[in-house]
PDB file of C-alpha atoms in Angstrom:
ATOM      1  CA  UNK A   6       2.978 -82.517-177.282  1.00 42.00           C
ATOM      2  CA  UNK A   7       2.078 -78.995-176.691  1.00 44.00           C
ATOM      3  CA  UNK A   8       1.507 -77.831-172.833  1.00 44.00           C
ATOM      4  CA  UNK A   9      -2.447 -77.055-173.690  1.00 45.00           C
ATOM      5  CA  UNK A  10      -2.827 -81.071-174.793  1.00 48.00           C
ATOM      6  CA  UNK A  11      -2.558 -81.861-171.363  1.00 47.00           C
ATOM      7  CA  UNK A  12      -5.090 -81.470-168.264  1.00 46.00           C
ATOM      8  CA  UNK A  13      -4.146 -79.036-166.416  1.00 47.00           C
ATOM      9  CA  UNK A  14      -2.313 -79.706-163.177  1.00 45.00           C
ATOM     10  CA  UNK A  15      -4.675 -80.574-160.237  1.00 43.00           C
ATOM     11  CA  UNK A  16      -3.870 -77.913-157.644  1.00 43.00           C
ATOM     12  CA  UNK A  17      -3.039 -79.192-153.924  1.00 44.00           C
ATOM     13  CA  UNK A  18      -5.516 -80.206-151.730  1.00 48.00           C
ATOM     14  CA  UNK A  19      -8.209 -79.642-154.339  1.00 51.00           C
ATOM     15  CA  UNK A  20     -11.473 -81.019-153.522  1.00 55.00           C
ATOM     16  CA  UNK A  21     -10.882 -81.843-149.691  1.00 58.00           C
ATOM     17  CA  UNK A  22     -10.820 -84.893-147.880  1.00 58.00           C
ATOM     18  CA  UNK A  23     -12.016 -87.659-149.758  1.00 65.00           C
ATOM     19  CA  UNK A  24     -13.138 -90.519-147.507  1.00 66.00           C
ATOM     20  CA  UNK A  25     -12.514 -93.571-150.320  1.00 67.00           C
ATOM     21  CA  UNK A  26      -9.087 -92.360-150.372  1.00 66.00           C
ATOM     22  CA  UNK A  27      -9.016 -92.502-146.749  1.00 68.00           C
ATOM     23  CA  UNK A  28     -10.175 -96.441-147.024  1.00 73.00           C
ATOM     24  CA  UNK A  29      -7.500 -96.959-149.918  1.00 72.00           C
ATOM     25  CA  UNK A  30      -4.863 -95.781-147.752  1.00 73.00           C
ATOM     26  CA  UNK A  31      -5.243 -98.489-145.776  1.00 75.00           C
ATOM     27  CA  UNK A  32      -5.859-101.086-148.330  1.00 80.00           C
ATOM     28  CA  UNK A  33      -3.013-103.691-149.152  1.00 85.00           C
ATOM     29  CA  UNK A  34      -1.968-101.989-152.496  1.00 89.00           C
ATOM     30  CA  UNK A  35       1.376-101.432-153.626  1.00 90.00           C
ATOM     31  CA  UNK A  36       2.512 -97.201-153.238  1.00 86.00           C
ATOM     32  CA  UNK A  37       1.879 -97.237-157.084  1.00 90.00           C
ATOM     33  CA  UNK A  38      -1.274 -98.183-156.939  1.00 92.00           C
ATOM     34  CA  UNK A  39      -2.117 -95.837-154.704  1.00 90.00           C
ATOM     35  CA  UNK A  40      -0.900 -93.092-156.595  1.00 89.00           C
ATOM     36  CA  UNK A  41      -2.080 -93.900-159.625  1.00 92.00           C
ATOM     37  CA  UNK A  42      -5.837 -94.156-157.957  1.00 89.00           C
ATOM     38  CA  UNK A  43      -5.229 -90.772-156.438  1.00 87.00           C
ATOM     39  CA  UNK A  44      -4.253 -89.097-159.348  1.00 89.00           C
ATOM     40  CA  UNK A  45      -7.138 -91.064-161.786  1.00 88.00           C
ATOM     41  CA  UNK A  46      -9.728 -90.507-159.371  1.00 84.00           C
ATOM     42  CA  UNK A  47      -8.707 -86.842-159.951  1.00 83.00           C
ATOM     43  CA  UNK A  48      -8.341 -86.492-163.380  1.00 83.00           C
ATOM     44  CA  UNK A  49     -11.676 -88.257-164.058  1.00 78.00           C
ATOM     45  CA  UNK A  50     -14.104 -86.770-162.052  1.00 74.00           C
ATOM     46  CA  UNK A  51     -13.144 -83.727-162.465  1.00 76.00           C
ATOM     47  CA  UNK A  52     -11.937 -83.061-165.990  1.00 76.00           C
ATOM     48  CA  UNK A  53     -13.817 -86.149-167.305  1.00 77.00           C
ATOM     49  CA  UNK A  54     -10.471 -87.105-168.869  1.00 77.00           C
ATOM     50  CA  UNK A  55      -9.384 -90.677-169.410  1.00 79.00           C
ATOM     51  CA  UNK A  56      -5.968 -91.158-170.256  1.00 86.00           C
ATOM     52  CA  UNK A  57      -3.941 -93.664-171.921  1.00 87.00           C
ATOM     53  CA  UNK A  58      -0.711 -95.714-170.007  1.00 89.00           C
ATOM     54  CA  UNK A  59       1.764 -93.675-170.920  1.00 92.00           C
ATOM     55  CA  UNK A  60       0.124 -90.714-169.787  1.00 91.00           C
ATOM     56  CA  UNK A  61      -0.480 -92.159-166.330  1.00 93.00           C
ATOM     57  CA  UNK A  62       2.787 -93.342-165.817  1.00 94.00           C
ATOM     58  CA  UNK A  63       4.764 -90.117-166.715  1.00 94.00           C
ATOM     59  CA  UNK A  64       1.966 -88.077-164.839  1.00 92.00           C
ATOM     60  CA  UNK A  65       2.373 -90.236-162.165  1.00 93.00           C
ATOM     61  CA  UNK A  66       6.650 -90.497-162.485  1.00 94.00           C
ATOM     62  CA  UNK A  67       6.440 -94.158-162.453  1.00 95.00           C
ATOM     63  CA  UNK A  68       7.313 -96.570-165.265  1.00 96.00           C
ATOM     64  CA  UNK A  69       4.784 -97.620-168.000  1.00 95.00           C
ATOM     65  CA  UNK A  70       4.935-101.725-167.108  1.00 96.00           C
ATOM     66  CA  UNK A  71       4.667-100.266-163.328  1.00 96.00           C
ATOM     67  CA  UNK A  72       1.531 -98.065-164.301  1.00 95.00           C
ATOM     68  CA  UNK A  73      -0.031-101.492-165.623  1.00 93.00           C
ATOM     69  CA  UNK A  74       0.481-103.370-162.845  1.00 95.00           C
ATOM     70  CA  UNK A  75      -0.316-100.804-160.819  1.00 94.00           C
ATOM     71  CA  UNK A  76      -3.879-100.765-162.719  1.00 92.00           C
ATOM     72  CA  UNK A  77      -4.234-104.598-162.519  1.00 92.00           C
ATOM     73  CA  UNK A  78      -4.256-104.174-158.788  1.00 94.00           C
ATOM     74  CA  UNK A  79      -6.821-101.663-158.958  1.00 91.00           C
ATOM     75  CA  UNK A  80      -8.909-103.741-160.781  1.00 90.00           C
ATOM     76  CA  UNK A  81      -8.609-106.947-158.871  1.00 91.00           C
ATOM     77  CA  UNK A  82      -9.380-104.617-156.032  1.00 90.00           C
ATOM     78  CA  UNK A  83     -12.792-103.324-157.676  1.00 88.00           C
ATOM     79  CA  UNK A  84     -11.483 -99.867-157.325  1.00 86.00           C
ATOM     80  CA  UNK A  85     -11.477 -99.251-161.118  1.00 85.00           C
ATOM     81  CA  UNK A  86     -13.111-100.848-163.932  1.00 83.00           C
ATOM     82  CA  UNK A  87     -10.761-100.655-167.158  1.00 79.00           C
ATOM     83  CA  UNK A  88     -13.261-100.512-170.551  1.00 79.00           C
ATOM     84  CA  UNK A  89     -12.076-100.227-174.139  1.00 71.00           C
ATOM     85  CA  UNK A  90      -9.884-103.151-176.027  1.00 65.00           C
ATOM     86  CA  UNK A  91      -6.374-103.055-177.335  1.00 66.00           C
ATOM     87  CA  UNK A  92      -5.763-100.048-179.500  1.00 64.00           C
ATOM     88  CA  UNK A  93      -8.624 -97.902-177.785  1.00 65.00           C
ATOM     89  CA  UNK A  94      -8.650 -95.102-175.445  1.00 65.00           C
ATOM     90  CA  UNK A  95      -9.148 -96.289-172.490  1.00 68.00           C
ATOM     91  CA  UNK A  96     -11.812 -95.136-169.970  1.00 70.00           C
ATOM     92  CA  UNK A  97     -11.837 -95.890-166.054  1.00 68.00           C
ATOM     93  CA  UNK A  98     -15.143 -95.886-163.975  1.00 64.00           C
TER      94      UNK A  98
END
């Protein structure tokens, strides 16, 4: 996978304080979770790019069967709504 594939890294403290975040932080969510909603929350609204588990997990240096539980979490928590079925792209909302 060539370097231009990829979204381009998010550069720190891009955006400003983001109050959700603020409530997440304080949720009962594993660290993963957390990361993974930082870094999706991110990547979606700003370069309207939805990516697929092993993107997330190496984006987000955690293991793939981490980044899925990590995402199960965040949608039992209502934080994320996971659409498309086996095989698909997946998209977050």
């Amino acid at each position: 996978m060539m370097s231009s594939d990829r979204p381009q890294s998010i550069p720190a403290g891009h955006g400003g304080f983001d109050p959700l975040f603020a409530c997440v932080r304080r949720m009962k969510l594993s660290g993963n979770a957390k990361v993974i909603f930082a870094w999706l929350r991110k990547i979606v609204a700003d370069l309207d790019y939805h990516p697929g588990i092993r993107v997330i997990a190496k984006e987000c240096g955690v293991a793939r069967a981490s980044a899925a539980r990590a995402l199960g979490e965040l949608d039992r928590a209502g934080l994320i709504t996971i659409e498309g079925s086996h095989g698909e792209r997946p998209r977050y909302s």
